[in-house]
Structures are given as structure tokens and as C-alpha cells.
Coordinates of C-alpha atoms and ligand atoms in Angstrom, one line a residue:
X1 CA 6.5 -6.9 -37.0
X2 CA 7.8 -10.3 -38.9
X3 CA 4.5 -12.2 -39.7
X4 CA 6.9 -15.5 -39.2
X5 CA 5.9 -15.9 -35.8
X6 CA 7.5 -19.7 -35.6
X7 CA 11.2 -17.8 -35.7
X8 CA 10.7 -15.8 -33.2
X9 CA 12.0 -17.1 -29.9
X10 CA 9.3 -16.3 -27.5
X11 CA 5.8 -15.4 -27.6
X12 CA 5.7 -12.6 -25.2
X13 CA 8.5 -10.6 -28.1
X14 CA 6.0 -11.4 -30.5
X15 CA 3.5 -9.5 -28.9
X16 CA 5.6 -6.8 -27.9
X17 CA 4.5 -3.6 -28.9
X18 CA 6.4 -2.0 -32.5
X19 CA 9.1 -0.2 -30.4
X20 CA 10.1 -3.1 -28.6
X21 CA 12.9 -4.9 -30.9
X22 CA 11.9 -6.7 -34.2
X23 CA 12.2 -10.2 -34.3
X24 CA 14.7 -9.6 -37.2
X25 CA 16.9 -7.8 -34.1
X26 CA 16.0 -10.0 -31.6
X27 CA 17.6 -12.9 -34.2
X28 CA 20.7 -10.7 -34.5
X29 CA 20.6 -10.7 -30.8
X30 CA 21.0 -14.3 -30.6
X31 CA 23.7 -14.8 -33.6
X32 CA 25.6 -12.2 -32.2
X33 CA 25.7 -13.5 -28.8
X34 CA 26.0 -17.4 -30.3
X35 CA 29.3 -16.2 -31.9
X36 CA 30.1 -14.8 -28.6
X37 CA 30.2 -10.9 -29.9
X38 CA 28.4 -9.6 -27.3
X39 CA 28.5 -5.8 -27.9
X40 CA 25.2 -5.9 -30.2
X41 CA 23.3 -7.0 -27.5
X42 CA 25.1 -3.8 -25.1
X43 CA 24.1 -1.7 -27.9
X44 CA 20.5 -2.8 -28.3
X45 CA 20.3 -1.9 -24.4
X46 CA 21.8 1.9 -25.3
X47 CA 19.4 2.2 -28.4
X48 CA 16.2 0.8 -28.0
X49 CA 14.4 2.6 -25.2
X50 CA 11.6 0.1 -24.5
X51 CA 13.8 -2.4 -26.5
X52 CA 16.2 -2.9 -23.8
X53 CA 13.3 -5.3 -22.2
X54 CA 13.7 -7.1 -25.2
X55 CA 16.5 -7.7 -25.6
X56 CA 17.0 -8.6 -21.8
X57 CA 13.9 -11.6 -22.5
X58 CA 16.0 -12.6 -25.1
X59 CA 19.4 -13.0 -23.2
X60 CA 17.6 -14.8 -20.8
X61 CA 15.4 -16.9 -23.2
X62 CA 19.0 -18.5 -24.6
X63 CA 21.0 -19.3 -21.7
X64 CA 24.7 -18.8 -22.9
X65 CA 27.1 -19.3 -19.9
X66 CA 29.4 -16.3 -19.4
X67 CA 31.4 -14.0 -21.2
X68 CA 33.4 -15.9 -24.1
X69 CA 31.2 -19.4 -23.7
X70 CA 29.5 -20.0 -27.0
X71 CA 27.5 -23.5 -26.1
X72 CA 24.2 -22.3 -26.6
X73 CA 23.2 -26.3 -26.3
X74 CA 24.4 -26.3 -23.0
X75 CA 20.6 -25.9 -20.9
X76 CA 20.7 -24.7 -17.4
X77 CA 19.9 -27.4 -14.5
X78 CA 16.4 -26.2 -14.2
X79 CA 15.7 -27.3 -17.7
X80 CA 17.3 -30.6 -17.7
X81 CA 16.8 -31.9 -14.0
X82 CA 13.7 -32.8 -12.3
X83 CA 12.4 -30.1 -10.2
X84 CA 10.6 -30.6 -6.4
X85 CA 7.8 -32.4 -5.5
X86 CA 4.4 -30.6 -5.1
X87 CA 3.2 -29.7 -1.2
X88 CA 7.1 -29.4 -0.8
X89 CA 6.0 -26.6 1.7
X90 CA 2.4 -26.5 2.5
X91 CA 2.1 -23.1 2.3
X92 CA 3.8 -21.1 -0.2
X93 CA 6.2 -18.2 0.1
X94 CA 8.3 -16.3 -2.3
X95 CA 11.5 -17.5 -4.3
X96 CA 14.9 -16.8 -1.8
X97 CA 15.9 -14.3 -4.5
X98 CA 13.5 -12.2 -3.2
X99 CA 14.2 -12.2 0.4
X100 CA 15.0 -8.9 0.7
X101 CA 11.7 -7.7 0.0
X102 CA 10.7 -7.3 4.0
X103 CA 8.9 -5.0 6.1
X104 CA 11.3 -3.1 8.2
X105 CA 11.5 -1.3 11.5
X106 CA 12.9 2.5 10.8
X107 CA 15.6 2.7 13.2
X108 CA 15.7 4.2 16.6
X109 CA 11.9 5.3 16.1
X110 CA 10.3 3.6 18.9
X111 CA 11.9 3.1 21.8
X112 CA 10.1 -0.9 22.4
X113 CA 9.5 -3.5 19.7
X114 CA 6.1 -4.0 21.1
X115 CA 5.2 0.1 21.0
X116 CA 6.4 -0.3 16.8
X117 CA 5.9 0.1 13.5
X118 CA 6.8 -2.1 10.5
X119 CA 6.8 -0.5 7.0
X120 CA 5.8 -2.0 4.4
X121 CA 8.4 -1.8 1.2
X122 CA 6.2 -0.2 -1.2
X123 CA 9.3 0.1 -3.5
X124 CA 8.8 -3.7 -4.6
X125 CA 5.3 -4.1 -4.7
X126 CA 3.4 -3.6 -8.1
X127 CA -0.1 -3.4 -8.5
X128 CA -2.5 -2.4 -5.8
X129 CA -2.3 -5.5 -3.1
X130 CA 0.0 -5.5 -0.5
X131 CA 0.6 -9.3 0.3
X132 CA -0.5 -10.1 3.8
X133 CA 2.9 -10.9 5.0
X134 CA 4.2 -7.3 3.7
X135 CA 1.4 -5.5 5.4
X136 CA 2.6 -2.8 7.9
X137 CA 2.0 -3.1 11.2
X138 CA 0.9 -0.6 14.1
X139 CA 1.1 -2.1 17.5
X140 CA 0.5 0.1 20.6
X141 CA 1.1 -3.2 22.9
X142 CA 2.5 -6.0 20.6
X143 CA 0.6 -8.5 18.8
X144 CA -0.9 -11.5 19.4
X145 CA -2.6 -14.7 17.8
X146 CA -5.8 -15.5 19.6
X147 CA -8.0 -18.4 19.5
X148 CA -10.2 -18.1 17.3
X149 CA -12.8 -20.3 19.5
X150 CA -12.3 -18.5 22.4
X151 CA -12.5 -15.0 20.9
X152 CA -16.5 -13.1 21.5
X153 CA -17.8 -9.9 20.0
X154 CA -20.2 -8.1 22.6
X155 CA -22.5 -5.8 20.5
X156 CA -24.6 -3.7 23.5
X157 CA -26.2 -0.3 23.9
X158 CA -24.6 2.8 26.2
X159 CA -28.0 2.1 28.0
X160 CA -30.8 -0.2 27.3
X161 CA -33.2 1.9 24.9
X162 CA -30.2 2.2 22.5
X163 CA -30.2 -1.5 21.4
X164 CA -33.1 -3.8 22.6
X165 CA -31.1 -7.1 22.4
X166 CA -27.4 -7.1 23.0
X167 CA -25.7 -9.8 21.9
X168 CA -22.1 -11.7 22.4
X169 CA -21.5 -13.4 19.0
X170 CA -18.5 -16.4 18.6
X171 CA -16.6 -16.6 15.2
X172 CA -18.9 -19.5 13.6
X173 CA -22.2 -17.1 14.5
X174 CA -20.7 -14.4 12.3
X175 CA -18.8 -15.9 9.6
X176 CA -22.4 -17.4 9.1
X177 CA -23.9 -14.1 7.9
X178 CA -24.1 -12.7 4.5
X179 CA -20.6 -11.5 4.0
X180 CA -19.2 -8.6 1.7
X181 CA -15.6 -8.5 0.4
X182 CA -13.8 -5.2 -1.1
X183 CA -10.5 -3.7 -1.6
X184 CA -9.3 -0.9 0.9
X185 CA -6.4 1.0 1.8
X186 CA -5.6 1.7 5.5
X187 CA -3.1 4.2 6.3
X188 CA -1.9 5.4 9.7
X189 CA -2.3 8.7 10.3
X190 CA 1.1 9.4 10.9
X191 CA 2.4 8.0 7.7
X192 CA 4.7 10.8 6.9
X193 CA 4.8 12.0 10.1
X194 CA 8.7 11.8 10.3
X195 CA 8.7 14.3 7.1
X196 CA 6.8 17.5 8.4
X197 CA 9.8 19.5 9.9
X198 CA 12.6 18.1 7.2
X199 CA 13.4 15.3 5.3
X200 CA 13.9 12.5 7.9
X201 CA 14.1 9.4 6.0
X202 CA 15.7 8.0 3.0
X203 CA 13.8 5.7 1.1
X204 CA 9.9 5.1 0.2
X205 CA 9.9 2.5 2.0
X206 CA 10.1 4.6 5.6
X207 CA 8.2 7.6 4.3
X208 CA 5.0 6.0 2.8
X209 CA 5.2 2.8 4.0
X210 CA 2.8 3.1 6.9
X211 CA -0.5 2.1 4.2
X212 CA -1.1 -1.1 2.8
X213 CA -4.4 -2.4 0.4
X214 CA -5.8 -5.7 0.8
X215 CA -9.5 -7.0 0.3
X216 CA -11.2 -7.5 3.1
X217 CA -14.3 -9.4 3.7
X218 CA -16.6 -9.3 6.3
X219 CA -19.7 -8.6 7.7
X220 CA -21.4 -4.9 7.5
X221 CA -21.4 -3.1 10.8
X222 CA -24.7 -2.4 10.4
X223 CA -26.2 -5.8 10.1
X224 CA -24.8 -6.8 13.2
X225 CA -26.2 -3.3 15.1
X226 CA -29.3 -4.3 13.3
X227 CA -29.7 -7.7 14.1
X228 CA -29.3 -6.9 17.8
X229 CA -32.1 -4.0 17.7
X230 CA -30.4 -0.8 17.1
X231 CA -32.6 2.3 17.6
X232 CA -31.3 4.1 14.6
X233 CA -33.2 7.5 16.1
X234 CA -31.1 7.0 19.4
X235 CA -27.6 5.7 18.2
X236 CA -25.3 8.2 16.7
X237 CA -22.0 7.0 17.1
X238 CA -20.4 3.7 17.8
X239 CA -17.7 2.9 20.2
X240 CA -15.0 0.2 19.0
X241 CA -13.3 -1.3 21.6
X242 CA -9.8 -4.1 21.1
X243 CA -9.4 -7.2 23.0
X244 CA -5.5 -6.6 23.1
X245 CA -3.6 -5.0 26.8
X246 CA -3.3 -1.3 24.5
X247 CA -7.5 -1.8 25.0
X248 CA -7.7 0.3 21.6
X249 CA -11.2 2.4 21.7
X250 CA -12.3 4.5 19.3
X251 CA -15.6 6.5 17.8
X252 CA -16.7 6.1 14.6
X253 CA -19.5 8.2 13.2
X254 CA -23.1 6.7 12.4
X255 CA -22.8 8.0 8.5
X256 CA -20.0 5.7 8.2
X257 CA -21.6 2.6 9.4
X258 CA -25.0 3.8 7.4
X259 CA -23.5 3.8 4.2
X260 CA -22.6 -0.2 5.1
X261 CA -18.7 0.5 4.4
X262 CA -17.8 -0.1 7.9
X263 CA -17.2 -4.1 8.2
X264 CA -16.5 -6.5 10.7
X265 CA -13.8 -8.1 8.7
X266 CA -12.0 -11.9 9.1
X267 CA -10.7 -12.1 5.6
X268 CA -7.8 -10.5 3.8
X269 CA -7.0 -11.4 0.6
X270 CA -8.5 -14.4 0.5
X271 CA -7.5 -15.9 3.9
X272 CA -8.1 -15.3 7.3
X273 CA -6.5 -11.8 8.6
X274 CA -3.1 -12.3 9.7
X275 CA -2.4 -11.9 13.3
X276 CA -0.6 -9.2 12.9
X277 CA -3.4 -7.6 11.5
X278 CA -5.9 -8.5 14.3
X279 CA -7.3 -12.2 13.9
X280 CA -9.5 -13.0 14.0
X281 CA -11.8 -10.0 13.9
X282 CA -10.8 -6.0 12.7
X283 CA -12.9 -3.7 11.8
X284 CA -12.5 -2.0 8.4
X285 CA -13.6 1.8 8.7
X286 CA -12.2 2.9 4.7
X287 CA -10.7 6.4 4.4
X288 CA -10.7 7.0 8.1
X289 CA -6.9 6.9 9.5
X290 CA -5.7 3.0 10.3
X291 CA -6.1 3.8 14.1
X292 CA -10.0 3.5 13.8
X293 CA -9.5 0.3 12.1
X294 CA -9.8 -1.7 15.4
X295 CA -8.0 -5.1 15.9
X296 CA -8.5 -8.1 17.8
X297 CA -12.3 -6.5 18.2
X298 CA -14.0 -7.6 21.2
X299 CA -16.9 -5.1 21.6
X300 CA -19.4 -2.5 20.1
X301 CA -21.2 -0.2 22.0
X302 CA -24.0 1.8 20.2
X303 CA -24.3 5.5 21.9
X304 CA -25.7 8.8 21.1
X305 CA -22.6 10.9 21.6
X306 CA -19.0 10.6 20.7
X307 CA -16.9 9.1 23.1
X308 CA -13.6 10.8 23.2
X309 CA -11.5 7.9 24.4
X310 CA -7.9 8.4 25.1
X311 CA -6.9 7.4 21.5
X312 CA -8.9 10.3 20.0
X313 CA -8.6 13.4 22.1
X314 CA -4.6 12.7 23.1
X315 CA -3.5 11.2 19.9
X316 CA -4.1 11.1 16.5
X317 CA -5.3 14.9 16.3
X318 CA -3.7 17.3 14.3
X319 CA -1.2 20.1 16.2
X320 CA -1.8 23.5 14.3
X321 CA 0.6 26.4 14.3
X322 CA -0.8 27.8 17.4
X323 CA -0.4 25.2 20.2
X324 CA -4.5 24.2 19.4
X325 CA -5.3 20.5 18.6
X326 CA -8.0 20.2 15.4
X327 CA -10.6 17.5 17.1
X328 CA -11.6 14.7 15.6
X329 CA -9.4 15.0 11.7
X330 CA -9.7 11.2 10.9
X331 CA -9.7 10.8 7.1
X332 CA -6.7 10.4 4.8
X333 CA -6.9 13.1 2.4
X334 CA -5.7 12.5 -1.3
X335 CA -2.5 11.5 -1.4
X336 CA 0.6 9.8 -3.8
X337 CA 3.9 8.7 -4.3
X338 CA 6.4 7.6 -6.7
X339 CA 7.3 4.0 -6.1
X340 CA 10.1 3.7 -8.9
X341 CA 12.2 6.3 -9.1
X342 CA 12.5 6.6 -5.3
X343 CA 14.7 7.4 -2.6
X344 CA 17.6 4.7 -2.3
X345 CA 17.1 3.2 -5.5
X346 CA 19.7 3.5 -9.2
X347 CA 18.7 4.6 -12.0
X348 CA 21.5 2.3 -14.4
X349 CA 21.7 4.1 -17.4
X350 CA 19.7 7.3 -19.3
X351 CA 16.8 5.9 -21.3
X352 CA 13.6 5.3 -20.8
X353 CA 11.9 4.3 -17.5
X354 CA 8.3 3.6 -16.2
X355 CA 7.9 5.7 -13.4
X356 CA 4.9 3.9 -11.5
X357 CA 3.4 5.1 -8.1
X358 CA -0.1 5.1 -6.1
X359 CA -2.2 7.2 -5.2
X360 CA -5.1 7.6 -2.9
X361 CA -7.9 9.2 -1.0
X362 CA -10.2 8.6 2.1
X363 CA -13.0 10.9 -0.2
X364 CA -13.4 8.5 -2.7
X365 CA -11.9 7.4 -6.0
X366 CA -8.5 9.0 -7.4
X367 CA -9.6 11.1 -10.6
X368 CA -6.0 12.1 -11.6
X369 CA -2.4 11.9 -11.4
X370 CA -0.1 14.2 -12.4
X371 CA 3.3 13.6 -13.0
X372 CA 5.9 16.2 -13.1
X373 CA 10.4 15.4 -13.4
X374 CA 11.2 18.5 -13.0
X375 CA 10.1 20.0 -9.4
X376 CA 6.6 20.7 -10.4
X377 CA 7.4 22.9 -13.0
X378 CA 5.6 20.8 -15.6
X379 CA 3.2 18.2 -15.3
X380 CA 1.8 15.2 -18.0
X381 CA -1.3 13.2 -16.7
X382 CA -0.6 9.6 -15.8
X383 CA -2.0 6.6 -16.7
X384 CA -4.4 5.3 -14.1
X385 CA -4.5 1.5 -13.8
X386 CA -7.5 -0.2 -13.7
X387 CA -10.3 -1.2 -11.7
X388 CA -10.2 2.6 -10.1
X389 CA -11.7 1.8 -6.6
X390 CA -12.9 3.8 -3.9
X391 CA -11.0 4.4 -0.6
X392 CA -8.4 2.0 -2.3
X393 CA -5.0 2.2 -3.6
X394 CA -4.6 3.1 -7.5
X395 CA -1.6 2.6 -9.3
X396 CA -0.3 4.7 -11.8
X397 CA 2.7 4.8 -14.3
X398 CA 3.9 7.3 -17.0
X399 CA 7.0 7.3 -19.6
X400 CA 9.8 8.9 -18.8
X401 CA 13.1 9.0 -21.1
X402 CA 15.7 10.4 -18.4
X403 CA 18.4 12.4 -19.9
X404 CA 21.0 11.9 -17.7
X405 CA 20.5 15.0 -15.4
X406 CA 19.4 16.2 -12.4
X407 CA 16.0 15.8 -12.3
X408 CA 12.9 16.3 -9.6
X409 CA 10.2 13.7 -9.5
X410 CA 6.9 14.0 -8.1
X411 CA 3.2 13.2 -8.5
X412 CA 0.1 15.2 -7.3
X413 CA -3.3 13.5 -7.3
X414 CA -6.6 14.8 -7.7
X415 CA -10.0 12.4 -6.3
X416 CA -13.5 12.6 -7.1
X417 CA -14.4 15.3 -4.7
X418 CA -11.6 17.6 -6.3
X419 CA -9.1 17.8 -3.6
X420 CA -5.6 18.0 -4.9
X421 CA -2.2 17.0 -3.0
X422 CA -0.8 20.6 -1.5
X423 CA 3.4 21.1 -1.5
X424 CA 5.1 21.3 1.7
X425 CA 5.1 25.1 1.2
X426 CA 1.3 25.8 0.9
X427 CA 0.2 22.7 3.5
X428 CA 3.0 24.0 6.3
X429 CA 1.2 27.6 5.6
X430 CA -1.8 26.3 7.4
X431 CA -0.3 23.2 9.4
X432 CA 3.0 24.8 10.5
X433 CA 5.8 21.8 10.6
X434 CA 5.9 20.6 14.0
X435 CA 2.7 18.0 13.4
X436 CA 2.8 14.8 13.5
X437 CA -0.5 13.2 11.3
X438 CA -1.9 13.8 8.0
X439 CA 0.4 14.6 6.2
X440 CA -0.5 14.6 2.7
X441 CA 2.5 16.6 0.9
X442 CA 3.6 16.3 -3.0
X443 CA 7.3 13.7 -2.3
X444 CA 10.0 14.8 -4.4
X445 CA 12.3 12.1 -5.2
X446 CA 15.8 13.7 -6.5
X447 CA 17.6 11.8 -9.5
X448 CA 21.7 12.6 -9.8
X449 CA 23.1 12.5 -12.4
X450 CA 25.1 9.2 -10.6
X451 CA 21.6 7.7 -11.3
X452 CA 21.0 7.7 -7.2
X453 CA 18.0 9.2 -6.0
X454 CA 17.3 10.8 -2.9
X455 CA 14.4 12.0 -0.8
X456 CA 14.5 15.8 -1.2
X457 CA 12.3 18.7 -0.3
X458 CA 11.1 22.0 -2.0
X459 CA 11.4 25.2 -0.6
Ligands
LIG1 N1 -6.4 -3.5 19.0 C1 -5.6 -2.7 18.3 N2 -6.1 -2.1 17.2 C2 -5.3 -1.3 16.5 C3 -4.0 -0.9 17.0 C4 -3.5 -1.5 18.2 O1 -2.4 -1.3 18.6 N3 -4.4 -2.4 18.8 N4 -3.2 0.0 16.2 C5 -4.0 0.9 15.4 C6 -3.2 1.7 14.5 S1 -2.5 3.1 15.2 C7 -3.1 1.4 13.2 S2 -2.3 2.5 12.1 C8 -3.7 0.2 12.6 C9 -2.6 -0.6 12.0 O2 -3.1 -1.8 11.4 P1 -2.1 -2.9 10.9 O3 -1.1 -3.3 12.0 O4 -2.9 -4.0 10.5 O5 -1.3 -2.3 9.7 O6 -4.3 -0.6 13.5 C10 -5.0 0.1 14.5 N5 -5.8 -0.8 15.4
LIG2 MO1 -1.7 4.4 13.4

């Protein structure tokens, strides 16, 4: 690295790291492309690896019009002009080259748009946070925005010695209590779903898509149950019940609301929930399948046995092999995908890439991702981004210099507790293939050699 840091054209090439191009290069770069000989800047792309990222900054840092135009004085609009006027839009939203970055409705899967699912297009997204207006939605009646000052949470007992004080509480009287806030991941339990018998669906986007991460703040289950009496030696399971027409009732187990995870949440990253997402009041039940994660939540009964409500001995239980329903298989085991390279996307030219993904588990933290290009045969660790959080999403990323030929991408994670990600092979040994939930498998993203990939499975 040059030490003359006042010829270099940017400070973020400065910093790059030594394989990125020199600022020597990135000053032949410019010449070249000032006396309107382009191909230097073609072969930086083929050469350097990471230097194509360069190289790009640099082309972009010196705005030369098109092919053949050598006026490198002439500045682009946006640098001469004045730009708009602050609170243009009172509430900010993403630049209109990004519009197609949506959550999408996988076609033909539902019959209503009300009965639906949106899936969130994990394929953009970097990081951990899903942005509130990419989150993926479940509806099992549609959704709605409710009042917030007419909405009331009724906290009672199944009888009267389970709870000695029921209460109905209004927003004010529990936004008022000592509040928690912490990143999650909710996942239906049928994300995947559409994958168990074949591949179904082309991109990431429909095959993962049903999970998003957001923080969430609210206030712990428990202080509420607490703060209306709860007889801790009585009350062994709660009942969650939604204020919406699908009346959306489930159980969730009194460990869970011990450990004070379980919240009764009105924030998502950093703003009230959305209403897609249940304003004004969900509960947040982390690691347990998104179904349990009650929206628009209008009541909480405290009982001493579970309640086996329509949504949890019908649905959401896993079909084995024989024609028998498991009971009861809530959490989202440990679990990953590959974001870039995925299904539907092109990889432009051999060279290096950053394949990135995420990975998951309703256990606990993710210990360990494994990356593997061809089918599995081979695996290098990953780098896991930090904070690693439990019951939240992690991302990871590893190098990758693609040769050019067919290859097989996947990742396998590992959490805390030691459970690893199973193939389709060894989990349709125990699960057979015609379930619908949990399902957990290793993807395998397929790159031609065109550069396209595709979702594939493994025998
Ligand atoms: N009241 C209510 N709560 C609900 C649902 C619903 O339809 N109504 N859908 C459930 C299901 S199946 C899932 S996966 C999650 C989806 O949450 P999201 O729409 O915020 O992504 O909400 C759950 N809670
Ligand atoms: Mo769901």
C-alpha cells in the first residue's frame, strides 16, 4: 500500500485490504479510462479477484459518461444541482432502484389472499434484520390495523385459584412497565414445507422466506401473570388467544414464560409493530414455530393443563411415515441457507465471490457453519458474523473463487446444544416426504456453468 494517501481517490480504497488493487492500479485505472482505453479497467475485473470491487469504486468514483466520452470534468447532475428538501416524505423508504426488493406471494399456493403468505426476499437482505416492511406475513384471516385505544389485553385464570386478580390492561397501562427489547427470529413452521417431497420452488426467496429477525421489545409474560397473582404451583401452561376473525389460540409451556423470554411485544425495530405483524400487541415466544407467536393478542389465560386448541392438534404437527401425527413439535430446529449464490440468481463471471447465508436455531445460539461447493463432499468452516445471539438469525459468509464449473452449494449449521442440519436423505429416513412442517434440510443451490443457479436436491 502507497503511503501517499492524498492520491488516492477515495478513502474507502485506501483502506482496502492488500489484495484489493493498489492505489498505483487504481491511478492506471483512471488514466486508462481518462484516455478512454477502457480495457485495463475489463482486465482489472478478470485479474484481481477481490480487486474487481475496486476497481468498480473507482469507475464509479470518476464519473466518465459512456463508452468513447473522455470529459472526466463533466460531474453528474447529483453533484452539481441542488438536491430535495428535507421531510420531502415524512417517513422514509428506499431509493426507486430498489423497488424490486418486495415480499411476494408464491403463486397459486393459497387459494384466498386473506388465507396467504408473503415471503420475505432473503436474497437482498444483508445482515441479520429484516426491515419491518420486508417481514413475511402469515395470515389465517387477513390482516388488520386496530386502534390502538380501543385494543384490551384480558390476563385471567382457567378458574379462580389460578390467578387471584385478573386484569384487562389498555396499551398506555402496559407500555408503562419495565420493558425489555432483543433480537429474534420467527419462522413458520412450514417454511420449507413446499420442499419435502421435491424441489417445488425456484428461488430462496419462496423456499426460506417464511422467517424474518427483528428486535422486539416488550414486556415479559411473566410480569404481567405476576402482577395479576399467578399461582406459580397451579399454572402450568398458558393459553394465547388473537383478537383477529382466525381467533388464533395456542399453548405455550410454563418453562418458556419462566425463563422471561416470552414477551408481550409493541416494538419492532424500533417502532411500533407493523400491522401486518399484529399491532398493536404480539406475543414473542423465540424458537417456538411463528404460529405461537400470537398477533393482535387480546387474552391470556393461566391453566394447569395444555389446551390443545384447533391450531395445535390439527395443524402445525408433524405427519410421520406411518399416517401418526408427532404432538406438540413446536421449535425450529437448527437450520441455514445460502443467500448469495441462490436459486434464480447469475453468477457473471469465474472469480471470486462471498457466498453469505444465515443460519439459525430455536435451541440456542448457532456454534458453526459449514460451507461445502461441492455437494457436501467437502466442507470449510464459515465466518460467523457478530453479535452471535440466541434464538436469532446469524449471518455467515466464506470465500469462494468459482472456477467456472458445475458446482453444489450448501451450508450445514451446528448450535450450542450440538444439533446439526440433517440431508434430505437421512431427515426423510425418519420423516418420510409427505410432511408439511419442520423442515430443516441442508439447501443445495446448483451453479452452471452459464453462471445460473438453481434449486436442486441430493439423492
Ligand atoms: N392472530 C393471529 N396470530 C397469528 C397468525 C394469525 O393468522 N392470526 N398467524 C400465525 C402464523 S401461522 C405465523 S407463521 C406468524 C406469522 O407472523 P408474521 O405475519 O408477523 O410474519 O403469526 C402467527 N400468529
Ligand atoms: Mo405459520
Amino acid at each position: 500500500m502507497s503511503k501517499d494517501k492524498d492520491s488516492a481517490p477515495t478513502g474507502r480504497l485506501l483502506r482496502a485490504p492488500e489484495n484489493f488493487l493498489s492505489p498505483e492500479d487504481v491511478k492506471t485505472v483512471f488514466r486508462e479510462a481518462r484516455d478512454g482505453r477502457r480495457h485495463f479497467l475489463r482486465q482489472a475485473f478478470a485479474a484481481a479477484s477481490a480487486g474487481a470491487a475496486a476497481s468498480l469504486a473507482a469507475a464509479q468514483a470518476n464519473p466518465v459518461g459512456g463508452e468513447g466520452d473522455s470529459n472526466i470534468l463533466e460531474l453528474p447532475e447529483h453533484s452539481r444541482g441542488l438536491g430535495k428538501p428535507v421531510v420531502s416524505d415524512g417517513y422514509g423508504r428506499p431509493s426507486r432502484y430498489e423497488s424490486n426488493v418486495q415480499r411476494r406471494q408464491s403463486p397459486g399456493l393459497t387459494q384466498t389472499t386473506q388465507a396467504s403468505v408473503s415471503f420475505a426476499p432473503l436474497q437482498s437482505l444483508f445482515g441479520i434484520v429484516t426491515p419491518s416492511g420486508l417481514h413475511f406475513e402469515r395470515h389465517h384471516q387477513g390482516w388488520w390495523d386496530i386502534d390502538p385505544s380501543k385494543h384490551r389485553l384480558m390476563v385471567n385464570g382457567s378458574d379462580e385459584r389460578m390467578l387471584k386478580k385478573p386484569m384487562v390492561f389498555n396499551l398506555d397501562e402496559i407500555m408503562r412497565l419495565p420493558s425489555v427489547s432483543r433480537f429474534h427470529f420467527i419462522e413458520c413452521g412450514a417454511n420449507t414445507g413446499m420442499e419435502w417431497g421435491n424441489v417445488a420452488v425456484p428461488t430462496c426467496q419462496y423456499s426460506h422466506g417464511m422467517i424474518s429477525c427483528s428486535e422486539f421489545t416488550g414486556v415479559p409474560l411473566k410480569v404481567l401473570l405476576d402482577m395479576c397473582g399467578a399461582d406459580w404451583k397451579r399454572g402450568r401452561f398458558v393459553l394465547a388467544e388473537g383478537a383477529d376473525g382466525s381467533s388464533m389460540t395456542r399453548t405455550i409451556p410454563r418453562d418458556l414464560i419462566d425463563s422471561g423470554e416470552v414477551l408481550v411485544a409493541y416494538g419492532q425495530n424500533g417502532e411500533m409493530l407493523r400491522p401486518e405483524q399484529g399491532y398493536p400487541l404480539r406475543l414473542v415466544v423465540p424458537g417456538v414455530q411463528g404460529v405461537s407467536w400470537v398477533k393482535y393478542l387480546r387474552r391470556i389465560e393461566l391453566g394447569d393443563q395444555p389446551y390443545g386448541t384447533k391450531d395445535e392438534v390439527i395443524h402445525y404437527i408433524d405427519l410421520m411415515p406411518d399416517g401418526l401425527h408427532r404432538q406438540y413439535s413446536s421449535l425450529q430446529e437448527v437450520k441455514s441457507v445460502v443467500t448469495t449464490p441462490s436459486g434464480g440468481q447469475v453468477l457473471l463471471d469465474k472469480g471470486y465471490y462471498n457466498i453469505s447465508g444465515l443460519a439459525w436455531s430455536g435451541r440456542g445460539r448457532v456454534k458453526k457453519v459449514d460451507v461445502s461447493v461441492d455437494g457436501g463432499r467437502n466442507w470449510r468452516v464459515a465466518r460467523l458474523e457478530g453479535p452471535v445471539m440466541s434464538k436469532c438469525l446469524t449471518r455467515f459468509n466464506i470465500d469462494w473463487v468459482w472456477d467456472g464449473k458445475p458446482s453444489l452449494v450448501q451450508s450445514r449449521a451446528t448450535d450450542e446444544t450440538g444439533h446439526v442440519q440433517a440431508t434430505y436423505a437421512q431427515l426423510r429416513g425418519v420423516r418420510g416426504s409427505r410432511s408439511i412442517y419442520h423442515n430443516n434440510a441442508i439447501q443445495t443451490w446448483l451453479v452452471q456453468e452459464s453462471g445460473e443457479v438453481k434449486n436442486v436436491q441430493l439423492a
